[in-house]
CSV table of C-alpha atoms in Angstrom, one decimal:
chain,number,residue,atom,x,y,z
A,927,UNK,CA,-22.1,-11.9,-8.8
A,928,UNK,CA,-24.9,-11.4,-11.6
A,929,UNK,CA,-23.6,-9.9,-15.0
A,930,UNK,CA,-19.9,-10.4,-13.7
A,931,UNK,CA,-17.3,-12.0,-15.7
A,932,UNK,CA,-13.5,-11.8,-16.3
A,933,UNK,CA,-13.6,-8.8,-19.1
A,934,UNK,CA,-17.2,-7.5,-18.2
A,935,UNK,CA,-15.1,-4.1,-17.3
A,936,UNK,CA,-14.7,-3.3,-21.1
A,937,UNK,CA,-18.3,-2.5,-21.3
A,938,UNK,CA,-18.3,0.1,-18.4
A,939,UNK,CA,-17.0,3.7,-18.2
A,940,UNK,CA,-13.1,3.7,-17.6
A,941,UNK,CA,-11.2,6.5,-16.3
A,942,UNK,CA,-7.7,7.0,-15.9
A,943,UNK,CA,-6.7,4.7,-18.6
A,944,UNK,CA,-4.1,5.2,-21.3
A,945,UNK,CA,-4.8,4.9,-24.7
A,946,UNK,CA,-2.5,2.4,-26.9
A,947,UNK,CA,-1.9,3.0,-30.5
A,948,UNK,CA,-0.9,-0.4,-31.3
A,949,UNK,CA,-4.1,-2.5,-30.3
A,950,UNK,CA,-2.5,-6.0,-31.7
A,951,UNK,CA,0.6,-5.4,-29.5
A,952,UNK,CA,-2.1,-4.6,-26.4
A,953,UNK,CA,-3.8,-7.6,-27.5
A,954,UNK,CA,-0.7,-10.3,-27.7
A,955,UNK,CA,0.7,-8.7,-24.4
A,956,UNK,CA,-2.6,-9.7,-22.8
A,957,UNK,CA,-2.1,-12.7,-24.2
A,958,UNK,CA,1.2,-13.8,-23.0
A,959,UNK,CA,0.7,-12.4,-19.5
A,960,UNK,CA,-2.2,-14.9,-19.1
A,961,UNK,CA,0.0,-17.6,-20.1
A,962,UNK,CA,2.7,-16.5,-17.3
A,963,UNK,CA,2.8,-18.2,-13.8
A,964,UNK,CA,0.4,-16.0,-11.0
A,965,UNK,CA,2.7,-14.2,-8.8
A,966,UNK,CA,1.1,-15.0,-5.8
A,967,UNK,CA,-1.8,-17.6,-5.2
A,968,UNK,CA,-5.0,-18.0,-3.9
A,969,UNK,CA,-4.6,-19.6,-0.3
A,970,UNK,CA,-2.1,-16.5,0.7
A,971,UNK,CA,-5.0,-14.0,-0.4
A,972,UNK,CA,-7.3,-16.6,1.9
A,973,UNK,CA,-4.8,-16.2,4.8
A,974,UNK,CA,-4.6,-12.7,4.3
A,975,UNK,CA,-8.4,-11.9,4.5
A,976,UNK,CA,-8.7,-13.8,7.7
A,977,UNK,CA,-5.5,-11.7,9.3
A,978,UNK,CA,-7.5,-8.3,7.9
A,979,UNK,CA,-10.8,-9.6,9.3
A,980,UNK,CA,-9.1,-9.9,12.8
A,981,UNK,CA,-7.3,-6.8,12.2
A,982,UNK,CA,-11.1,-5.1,11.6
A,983,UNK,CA,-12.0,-6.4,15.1
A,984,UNK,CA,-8.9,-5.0,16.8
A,985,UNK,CA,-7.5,-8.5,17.3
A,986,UNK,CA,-4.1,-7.6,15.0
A,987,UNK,CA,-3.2,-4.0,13.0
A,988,UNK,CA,-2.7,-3.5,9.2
A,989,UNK,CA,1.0,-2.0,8.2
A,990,UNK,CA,0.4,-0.9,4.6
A,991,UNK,CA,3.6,0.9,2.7
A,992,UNK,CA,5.8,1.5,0.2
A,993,UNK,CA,6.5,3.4,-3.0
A,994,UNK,CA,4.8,6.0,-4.3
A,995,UNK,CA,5.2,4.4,-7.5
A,996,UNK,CA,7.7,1.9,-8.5
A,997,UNK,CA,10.6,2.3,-10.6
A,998,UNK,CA,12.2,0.3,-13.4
A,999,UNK,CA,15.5,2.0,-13.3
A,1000,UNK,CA,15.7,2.4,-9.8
A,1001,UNK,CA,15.1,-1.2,-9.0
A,1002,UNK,CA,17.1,-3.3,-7.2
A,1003,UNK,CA,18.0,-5.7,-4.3
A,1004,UNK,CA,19.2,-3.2,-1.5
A,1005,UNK,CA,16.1,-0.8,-2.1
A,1006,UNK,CA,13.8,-4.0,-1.6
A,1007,UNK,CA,16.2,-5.0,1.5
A,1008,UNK,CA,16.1,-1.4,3.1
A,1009,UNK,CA,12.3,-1.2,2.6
A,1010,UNK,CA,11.9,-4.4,4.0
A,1011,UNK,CA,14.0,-3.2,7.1
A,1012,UNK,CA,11.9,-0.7,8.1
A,1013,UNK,CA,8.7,-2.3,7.7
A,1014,UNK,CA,9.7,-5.4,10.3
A,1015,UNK,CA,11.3,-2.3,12.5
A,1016,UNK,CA,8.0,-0.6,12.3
A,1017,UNK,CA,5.9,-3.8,12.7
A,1018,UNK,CA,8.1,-4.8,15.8
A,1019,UNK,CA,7.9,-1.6,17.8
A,1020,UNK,CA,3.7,-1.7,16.9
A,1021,UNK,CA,3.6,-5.3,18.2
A,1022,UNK,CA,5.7,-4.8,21.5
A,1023,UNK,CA,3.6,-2.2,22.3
A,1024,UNK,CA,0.0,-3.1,21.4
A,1025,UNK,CA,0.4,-7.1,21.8
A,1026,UNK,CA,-1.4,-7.4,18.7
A,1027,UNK,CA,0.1,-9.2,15.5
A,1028,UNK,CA,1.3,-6.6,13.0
A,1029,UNK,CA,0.0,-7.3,9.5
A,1030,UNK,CA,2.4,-5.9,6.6
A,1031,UNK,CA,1.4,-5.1,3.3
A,1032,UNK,CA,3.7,-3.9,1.3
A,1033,UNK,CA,3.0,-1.0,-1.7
A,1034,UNK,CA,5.4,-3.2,-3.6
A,1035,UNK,CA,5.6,-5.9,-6.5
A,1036,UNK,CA,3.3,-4.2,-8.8
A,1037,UNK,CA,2.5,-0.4,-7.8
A,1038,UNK,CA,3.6,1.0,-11.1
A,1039,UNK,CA,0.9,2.8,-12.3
A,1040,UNK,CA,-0.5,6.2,-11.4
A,1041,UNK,CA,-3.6,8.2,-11.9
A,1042,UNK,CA,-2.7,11.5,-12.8
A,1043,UNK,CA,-5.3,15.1,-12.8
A,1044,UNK,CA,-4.4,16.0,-15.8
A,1045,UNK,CA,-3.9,13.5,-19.6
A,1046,UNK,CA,-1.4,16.5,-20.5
A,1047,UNK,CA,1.6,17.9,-19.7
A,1048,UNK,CA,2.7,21.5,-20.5
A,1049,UNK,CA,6.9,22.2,-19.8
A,1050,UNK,CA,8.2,25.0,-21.6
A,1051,UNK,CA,5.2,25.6,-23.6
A,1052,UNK,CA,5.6,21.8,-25.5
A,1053,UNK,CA,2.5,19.8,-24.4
A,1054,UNK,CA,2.5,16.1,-23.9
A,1055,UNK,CA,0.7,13.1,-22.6
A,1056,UNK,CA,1.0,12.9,-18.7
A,1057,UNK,CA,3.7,10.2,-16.8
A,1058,UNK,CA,1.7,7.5,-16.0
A,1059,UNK,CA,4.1,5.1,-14.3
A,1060,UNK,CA,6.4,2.9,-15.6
A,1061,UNK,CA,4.1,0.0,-16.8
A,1062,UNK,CA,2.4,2.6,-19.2
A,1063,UNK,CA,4.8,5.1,-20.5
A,1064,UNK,CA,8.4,6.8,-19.7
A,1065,UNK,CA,9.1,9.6,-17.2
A,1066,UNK,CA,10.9,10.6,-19.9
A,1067,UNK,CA,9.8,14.1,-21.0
A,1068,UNK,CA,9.7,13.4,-25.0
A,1069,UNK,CA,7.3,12.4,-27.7
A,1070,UNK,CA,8.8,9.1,-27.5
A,1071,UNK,CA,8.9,8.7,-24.3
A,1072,UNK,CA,5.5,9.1,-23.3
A,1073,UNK,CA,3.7,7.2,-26.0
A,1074,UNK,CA,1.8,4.1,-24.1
A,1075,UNK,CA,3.6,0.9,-24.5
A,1076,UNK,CA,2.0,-2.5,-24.0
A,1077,UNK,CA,5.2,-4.1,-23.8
A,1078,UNK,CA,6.2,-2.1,-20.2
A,1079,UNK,CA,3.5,-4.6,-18.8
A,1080,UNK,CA,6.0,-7.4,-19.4
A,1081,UNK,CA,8.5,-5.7,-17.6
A,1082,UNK,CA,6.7,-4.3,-15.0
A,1083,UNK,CA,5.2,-8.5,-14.6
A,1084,UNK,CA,9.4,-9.4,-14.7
A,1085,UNK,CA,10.0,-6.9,-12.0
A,1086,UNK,CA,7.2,-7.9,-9.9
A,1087,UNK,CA,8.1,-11.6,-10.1
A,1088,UNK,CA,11.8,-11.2,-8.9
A,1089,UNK,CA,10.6,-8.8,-6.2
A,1090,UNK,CA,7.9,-11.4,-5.1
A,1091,UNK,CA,11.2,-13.8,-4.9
A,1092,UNK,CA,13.7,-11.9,-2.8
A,1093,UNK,CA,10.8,-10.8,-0.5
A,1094,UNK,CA,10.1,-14.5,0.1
A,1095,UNK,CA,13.6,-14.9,0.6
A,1096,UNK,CA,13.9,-12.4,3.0
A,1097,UNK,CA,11.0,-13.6,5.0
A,1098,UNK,CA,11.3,-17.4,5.1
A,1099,UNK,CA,15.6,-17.5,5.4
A,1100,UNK,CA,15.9,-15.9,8.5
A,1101,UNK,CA,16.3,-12.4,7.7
A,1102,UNK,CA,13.5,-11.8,10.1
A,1103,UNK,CA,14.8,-13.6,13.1
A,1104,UNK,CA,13.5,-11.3,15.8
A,1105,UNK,CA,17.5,-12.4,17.4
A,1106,UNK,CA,18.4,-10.2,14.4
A,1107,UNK,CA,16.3,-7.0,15.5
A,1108,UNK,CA,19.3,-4.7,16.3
A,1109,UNK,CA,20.5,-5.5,12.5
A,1110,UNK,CA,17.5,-4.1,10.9
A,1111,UNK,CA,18.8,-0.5,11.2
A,1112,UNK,CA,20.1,1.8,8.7
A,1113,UNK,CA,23.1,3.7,9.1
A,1114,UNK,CA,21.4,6.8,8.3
A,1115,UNK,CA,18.8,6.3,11.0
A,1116,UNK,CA,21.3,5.4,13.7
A,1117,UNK,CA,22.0,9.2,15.3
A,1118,UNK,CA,17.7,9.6,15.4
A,1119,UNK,CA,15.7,10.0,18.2
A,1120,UNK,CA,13.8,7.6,17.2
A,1121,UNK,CA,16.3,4.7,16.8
A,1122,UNK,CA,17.2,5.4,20.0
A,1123,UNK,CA,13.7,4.7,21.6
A,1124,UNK,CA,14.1,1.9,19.3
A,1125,UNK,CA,17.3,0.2,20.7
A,1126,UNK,CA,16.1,0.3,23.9
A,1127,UNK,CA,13.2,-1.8,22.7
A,1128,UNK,CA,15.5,-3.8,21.2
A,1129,UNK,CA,17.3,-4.3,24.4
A,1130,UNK,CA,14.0,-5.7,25.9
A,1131,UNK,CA,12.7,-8.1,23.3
A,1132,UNK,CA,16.5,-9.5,23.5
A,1133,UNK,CA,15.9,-10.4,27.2
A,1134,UNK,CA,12.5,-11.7,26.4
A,1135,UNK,CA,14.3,-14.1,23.7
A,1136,UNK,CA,16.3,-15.0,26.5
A,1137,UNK,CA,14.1,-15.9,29.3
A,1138,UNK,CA,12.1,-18.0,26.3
A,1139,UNK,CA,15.2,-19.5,24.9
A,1140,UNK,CA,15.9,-20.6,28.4
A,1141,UNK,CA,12.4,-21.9,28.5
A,1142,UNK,CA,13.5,-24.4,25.5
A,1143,UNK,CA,11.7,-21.7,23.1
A,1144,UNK,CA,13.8,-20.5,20.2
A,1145,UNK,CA,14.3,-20.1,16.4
A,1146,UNK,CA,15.3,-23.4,15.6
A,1147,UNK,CA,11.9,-25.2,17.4
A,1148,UNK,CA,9.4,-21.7,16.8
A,1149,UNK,CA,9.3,-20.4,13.2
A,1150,UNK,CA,7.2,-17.8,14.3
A,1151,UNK,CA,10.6,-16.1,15.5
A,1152,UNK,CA,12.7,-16.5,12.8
A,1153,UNK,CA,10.3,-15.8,9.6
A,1154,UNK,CA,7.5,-13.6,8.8
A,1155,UNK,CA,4.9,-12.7,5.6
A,1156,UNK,CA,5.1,-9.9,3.6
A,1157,UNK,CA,1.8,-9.6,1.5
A,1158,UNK,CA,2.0,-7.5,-1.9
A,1159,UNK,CA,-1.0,-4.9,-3.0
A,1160,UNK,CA,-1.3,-2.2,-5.1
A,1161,UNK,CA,-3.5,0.2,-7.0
A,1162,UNK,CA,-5.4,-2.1,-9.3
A,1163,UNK,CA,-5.3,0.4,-12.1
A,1164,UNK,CA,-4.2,-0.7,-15.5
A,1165,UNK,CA,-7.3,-3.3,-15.8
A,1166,UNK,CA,-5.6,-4.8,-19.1
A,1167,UNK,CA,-2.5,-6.0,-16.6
A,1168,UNK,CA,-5.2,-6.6,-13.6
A,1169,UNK,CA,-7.7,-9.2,-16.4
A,1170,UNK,CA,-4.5,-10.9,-17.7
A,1171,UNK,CA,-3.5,-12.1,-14.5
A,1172,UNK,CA,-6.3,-13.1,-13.3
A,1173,UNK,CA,-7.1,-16.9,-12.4
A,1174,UNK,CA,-9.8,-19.4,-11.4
A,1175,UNK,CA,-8.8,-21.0,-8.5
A,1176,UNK,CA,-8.7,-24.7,-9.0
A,1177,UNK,CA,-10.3,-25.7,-5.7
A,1178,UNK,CA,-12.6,-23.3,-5.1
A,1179,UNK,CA,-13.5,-22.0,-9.0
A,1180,UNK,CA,-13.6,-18.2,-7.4
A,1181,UNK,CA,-11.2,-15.7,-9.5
A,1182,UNK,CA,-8.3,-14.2,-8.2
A,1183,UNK,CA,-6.8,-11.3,-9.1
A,1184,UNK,CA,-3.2,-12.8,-8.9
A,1185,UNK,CA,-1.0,-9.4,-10.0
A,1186,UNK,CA,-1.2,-9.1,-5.8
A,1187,UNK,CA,-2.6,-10.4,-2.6
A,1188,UNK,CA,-4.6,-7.2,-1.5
A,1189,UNK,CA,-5.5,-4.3,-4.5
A,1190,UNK,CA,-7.2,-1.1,-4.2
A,1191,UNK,CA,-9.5,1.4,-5.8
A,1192,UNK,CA,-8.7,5.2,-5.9
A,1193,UNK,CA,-10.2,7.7,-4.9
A,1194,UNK,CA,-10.7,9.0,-8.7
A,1195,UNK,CA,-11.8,5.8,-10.1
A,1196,UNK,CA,-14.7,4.6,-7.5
A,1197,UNK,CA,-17.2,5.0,-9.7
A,1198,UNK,CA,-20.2,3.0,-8.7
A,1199,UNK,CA,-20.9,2.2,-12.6
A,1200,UNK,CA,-17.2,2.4,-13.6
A,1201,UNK,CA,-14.8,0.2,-15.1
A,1202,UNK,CA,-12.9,-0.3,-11.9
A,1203,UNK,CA,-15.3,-1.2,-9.5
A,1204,UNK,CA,-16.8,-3.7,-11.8
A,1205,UNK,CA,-13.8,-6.2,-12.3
A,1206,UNK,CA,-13.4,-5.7,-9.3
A,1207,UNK,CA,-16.7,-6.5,-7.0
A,1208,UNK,CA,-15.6,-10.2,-9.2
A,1209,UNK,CA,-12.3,-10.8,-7.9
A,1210,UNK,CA,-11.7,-13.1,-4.4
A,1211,UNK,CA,-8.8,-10.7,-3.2
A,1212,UNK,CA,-9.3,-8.4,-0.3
A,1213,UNK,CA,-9.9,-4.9,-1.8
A,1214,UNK,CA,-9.3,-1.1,-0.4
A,1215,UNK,CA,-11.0,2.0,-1.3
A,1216,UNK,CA,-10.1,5.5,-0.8
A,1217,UNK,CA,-12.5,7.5,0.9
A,1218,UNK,CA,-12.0,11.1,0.1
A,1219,UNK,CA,-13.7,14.1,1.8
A,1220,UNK,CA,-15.6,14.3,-1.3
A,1221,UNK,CA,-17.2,10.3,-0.3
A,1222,UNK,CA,-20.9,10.4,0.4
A,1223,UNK,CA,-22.9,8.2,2.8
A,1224,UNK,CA,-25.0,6.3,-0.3
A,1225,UNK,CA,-21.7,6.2,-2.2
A,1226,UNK,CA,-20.0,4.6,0.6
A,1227,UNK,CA,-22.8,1.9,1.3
A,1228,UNK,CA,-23.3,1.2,-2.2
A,1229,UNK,CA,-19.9,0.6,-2.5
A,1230,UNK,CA,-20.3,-1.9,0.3
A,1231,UNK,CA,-22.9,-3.9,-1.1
A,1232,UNK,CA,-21.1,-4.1,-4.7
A,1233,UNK,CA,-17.7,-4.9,-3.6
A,1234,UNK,CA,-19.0,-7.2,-0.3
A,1235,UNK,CA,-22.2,-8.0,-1.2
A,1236,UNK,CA,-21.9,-11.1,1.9
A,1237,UNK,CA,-20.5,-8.4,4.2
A,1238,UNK,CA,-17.5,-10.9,5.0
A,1239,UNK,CA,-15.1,-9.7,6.9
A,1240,UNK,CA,-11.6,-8.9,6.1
A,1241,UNK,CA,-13.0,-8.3,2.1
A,1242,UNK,CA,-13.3,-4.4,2.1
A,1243,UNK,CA,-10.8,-2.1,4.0
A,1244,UNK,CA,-11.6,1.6,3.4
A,1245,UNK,CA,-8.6,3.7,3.2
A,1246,UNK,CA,-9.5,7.2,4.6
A,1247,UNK,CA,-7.5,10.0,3.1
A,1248,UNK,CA,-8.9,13.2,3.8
A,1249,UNK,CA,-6.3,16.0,5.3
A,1250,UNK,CA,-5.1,16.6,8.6
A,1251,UNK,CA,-8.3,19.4,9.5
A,1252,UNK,CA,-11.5,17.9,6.8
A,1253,UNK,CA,-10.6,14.4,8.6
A,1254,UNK,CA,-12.5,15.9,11.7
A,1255,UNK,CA,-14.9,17.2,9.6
A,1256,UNK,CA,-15.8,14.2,7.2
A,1257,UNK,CA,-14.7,11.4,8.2
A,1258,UNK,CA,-17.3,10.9,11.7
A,1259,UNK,CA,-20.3,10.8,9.2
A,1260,UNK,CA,-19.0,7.7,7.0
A,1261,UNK,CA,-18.0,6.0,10.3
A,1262,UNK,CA,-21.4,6.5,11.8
A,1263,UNK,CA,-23.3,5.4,8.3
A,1264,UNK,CA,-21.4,2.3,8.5
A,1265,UNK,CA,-21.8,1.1,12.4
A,1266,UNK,CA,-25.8,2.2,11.7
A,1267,UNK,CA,-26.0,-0.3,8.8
A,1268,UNK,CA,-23.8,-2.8,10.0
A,1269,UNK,CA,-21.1,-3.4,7.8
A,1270,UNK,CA,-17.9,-5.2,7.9
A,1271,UNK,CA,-15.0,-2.9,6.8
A,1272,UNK,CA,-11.6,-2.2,7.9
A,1273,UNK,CA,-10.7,1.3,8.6
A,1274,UNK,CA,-7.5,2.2,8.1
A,1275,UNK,CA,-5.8,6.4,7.5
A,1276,UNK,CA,-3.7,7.2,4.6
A,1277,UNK,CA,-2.5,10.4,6.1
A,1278,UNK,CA,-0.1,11.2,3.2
A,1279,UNK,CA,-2.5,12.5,0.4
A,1280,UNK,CA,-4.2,14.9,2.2
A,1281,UNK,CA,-1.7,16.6,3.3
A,1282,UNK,CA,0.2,17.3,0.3
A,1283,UNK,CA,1.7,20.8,-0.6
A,1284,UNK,CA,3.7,22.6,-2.5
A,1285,UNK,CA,6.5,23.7,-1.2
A,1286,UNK,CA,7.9,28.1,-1.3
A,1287,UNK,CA,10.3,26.6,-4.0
A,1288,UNK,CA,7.9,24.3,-5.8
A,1289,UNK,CA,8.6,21.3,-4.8
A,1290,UNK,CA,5.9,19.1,-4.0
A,1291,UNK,CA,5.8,17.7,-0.3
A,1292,UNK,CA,4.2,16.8,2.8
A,1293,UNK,CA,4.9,17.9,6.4
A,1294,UNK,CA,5.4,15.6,8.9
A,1295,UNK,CA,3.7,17.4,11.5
A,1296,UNK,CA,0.2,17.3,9.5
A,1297,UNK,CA,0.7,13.3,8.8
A,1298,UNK,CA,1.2,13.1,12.7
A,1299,UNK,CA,-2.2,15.4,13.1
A,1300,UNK,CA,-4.0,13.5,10.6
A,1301,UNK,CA,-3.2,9.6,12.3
A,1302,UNK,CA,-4.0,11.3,16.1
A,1303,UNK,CA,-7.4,12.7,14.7
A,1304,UNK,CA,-8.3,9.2,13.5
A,1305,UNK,CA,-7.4,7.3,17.1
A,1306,UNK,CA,-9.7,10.1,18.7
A,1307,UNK,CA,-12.0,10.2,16.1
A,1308,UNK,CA,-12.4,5.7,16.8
A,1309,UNK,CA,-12.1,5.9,20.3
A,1310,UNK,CA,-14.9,8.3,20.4
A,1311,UNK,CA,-17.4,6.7,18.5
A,1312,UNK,CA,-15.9,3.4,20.1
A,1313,UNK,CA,-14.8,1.5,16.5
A,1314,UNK,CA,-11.5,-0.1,15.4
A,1315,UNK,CA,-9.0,2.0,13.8
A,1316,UNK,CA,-7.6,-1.4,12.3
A,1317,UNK,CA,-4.9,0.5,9.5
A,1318,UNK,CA,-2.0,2.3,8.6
A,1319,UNK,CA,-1.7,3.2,5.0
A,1320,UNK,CA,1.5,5.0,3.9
A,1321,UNK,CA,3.6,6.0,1.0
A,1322,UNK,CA,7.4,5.3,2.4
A,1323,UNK,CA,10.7,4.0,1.4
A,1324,UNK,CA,13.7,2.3,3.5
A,1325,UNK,CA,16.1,5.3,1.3
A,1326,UNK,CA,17.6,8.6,2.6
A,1327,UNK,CA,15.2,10.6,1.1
A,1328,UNK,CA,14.4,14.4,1.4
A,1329,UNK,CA,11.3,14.6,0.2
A,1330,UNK,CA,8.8,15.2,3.3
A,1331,UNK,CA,9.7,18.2,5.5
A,1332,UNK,CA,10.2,18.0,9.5
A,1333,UNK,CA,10.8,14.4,11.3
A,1334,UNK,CA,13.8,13.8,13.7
A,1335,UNK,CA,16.2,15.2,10.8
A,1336,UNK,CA,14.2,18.4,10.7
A,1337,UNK,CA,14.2,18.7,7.1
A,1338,UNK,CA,13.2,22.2,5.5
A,1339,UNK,CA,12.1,23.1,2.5
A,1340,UNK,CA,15.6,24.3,1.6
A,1341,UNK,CA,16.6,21.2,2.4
A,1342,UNK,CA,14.0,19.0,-0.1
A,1343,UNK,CA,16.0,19.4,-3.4
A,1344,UNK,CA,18.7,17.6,-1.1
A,1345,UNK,CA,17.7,13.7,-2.5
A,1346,UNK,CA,14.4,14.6,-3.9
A,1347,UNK,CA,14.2,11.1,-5.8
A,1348,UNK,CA,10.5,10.2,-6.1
A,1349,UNK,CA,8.7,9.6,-9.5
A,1350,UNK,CA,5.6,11.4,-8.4
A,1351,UNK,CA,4.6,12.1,-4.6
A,1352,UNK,CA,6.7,12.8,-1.4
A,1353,UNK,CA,7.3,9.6,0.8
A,1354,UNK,CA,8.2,9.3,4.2
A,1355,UNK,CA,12.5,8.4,4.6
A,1356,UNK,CA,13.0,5.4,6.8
A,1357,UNK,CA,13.8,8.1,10.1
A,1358,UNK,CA,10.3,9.2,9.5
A,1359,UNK,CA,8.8,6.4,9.1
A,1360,UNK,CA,10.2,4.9,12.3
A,1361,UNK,CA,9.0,8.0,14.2
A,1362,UNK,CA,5.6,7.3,13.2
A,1363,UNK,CA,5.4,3.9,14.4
A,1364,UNK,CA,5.9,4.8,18.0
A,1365,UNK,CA,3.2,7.2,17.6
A,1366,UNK,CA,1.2,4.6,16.4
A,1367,UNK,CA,2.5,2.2,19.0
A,1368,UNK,CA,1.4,5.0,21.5
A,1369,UNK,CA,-2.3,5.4,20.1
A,1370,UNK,CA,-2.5,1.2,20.1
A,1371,UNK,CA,-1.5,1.0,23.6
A,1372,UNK,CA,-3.6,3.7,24.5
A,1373,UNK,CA,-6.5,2.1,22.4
A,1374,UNK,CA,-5.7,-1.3,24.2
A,1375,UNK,CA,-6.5,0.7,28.4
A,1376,UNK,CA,-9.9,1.8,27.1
């Protein structure tokens, strides 16, 4: 880790980044974020790069979702609840059918900021620094509003932390007794296809408590029935939030970047000689990359040997978000560069980014039939050159949403303006959400009889 230390970032090229007016607020907001507690510590990151290191051998599967982007004023306990729902329904219909443990992720606790293609904004002929997220400036469309704040890092931190809490809550109180599996639905998901298939699964693992409770196996002697682990990540964008919440771990004296168990790079900020890569290539915490069709060979090994220079396993997961059609096109050539040199990565498909459109009335949005195409094409795409597709990488919410067309509710794009709610892109509602899963439970069965 030559030439690496905590702020060694400031001296690289730094894209995506706002620029603050006030640098002595930016300076004492650093400062009293590294005096806060870390909202997660450094043996849950340990546990969760051995659980992605068995999920890049095809020993468990990785379950990464949530928000687009998070909200401050749309924050609150039953959005963290529902979300939370649907990613122990999802994980539970993956794990029946594959046998494999499910590992969740959650886009949650921390996935506030954005990268945006443009710094501007032009409505009505007024022009205006771009929306950021809500740890940088306002969605607010004023002057005002969208001047970059150092103090929305406080908040965003505040946020995070109670989220963090009631996400622990959930998972170690019993919310995720598996006894408790036909009380995970939604009402709004209970006349789906899809929560039909999934009461009948229901019905089974019920009679499989059963027979083990019989057995003298139950919640009150096996935690592994009635709790569960709900890891945090998130873009790892705003590297003044990212340095200020970073620690050196007491027992080992590696750094970790303590915003979030897992963080990730995007696809416009990979830079080999960038900011972004740099603090990061320092940090202990399992790290993603998104791998674009626009990702070269050399780019995609040197990333390898300056983010996992050990080529340990369960450290680098590349997040492969191409587009339903250039996924057959692009993505066989970074999977064959990688099995030739003998790397240790995590695959995983983000089949949302690709696939977004724009909608006959504007609206941005992504059809459900392409993010179904996309997540096929990578199974085959595995199982033919005979790898792991270890990951699932989605941008979803436990709400009612109308924001991606098709699914069981057969939304059109009439029907988007419905409850288009998001801050920036088009997520997967909890119905579709669902419906992927048994696709995905499908493609690991299928994966499991080769």
């Amino acid at each position: 880790m030559s030439n690496w230390n905590i702020n060694s970032w400031r001296n690289k090229p730094i894209l995506q980044q706002p620029t603050y007016e006030d640098q002595a607020l930016l300076r004492s907001t650093e400062e009293r974020l590294r005096q806060y507690p870390p909202l997660v510590f450094a043996e849950e990151v340990r546990s969760l790069k051995k659980q992605l290191a068995s999920a890049s051998r095809g020993d468990a599967f990785l379950l990464q979702g949530g928000d687009c982007a998070e909200s401050f004023s749309e924050f609150n306990a039953d959005g963290i609840r529902d979300f939370f729902k649907v990613m122990l329904q999802m994980s539970v219909v993956m794990t029946f059918a594959s046998g494999k443990p499910i590992v969740k992720v959650g886009r949650i606790a921390g996935q506030f900021a954005k990268p945006r293609s443009s710094d501007t904004e032009t409505v009505n002929g007024v022009t205006l620094p771009s929306y950021r997220g809500d740890i940088i400036n306002s969605i607010e469309f004023s002057s005002q509003g969208r001047v970059p704040d150092p103090e929305r890092m406080i908040q965003a931190y505040n946020q995070s932390a109670a989220t963090q809490n009631l996400i622990r809550a959930f998972a170690r109180g019993g919310f995720a007794d598996l006894h408790k599996v036909h009380r995970w639905n939604l009402d709004f998901t209970k006349e789906s296809k899809a929560n039909n298939r999934y009461q009948d699964l229901a019905h089974n693992i019920d009679q499989a408590l059963a027979f083990m409770d019989a057995c003298g196996i139950n919640s009150s002697n096996t935690p592994t029935l009635n709790q569960t682990v709900l890891y945090t990540s998130h873009e790892a964008l705003l590297l003044n939030y990212e340095e200020a919440l970073t620690r050196e771990d007491s027992i080992t004296h590696n750094y970790y970047d303590c915003s979030a168990h897992m963080l990730w790079i995007g696809d416009r900020t990979r830079q080999l000689d960038g900011a972004h890569v740099e603090f990061l290539r320092g940090v202990e915490n399992p790290i993603g990359i998104k791998a674009g069709p626009s990702m070269s060979e050399d780019d995609l090994l040197n990333l390898c040997d300056a983010i996992n220079p050990n080529n340990e396993e369960g450290k680098l997961n590349f997040i492969v978000r191409m587009g339903e059609n250039k996924v057959k096109d692009e993505f066989p050539r970074l999977l064959k560069a990688i099995k030739k040199e003998g790397k240790n990565v995590l695959w995983s498909c983000d089949p949302m980014h690709g696939n977004t459109i724009k909608a006959s009335n504007n609206y941005k949005t992504r059809e459900f039939n392409s993010v179904l195409a996309e997540v096929k094409n990578f199974f085959d795409i595995h199982k033919s050159e005979g790898t792991v597709a270890g990951g699932i990488h989605l941008e979803m919410t436990g709400k009612d949403v109308t924001e991606c067309t098709g699914g069981v509710q057969e939304i059109t794009e009439d029907g988007l303006s419905s409850r288009y709610h998001t801050h920036c892109d088009p997520r997967l509602n909890a119905s579709q959400a669902l419906e992927l899963s048994f696709l995905l439970a499908d493609s690991l069965s299928s994966a499991n009889k080769k």
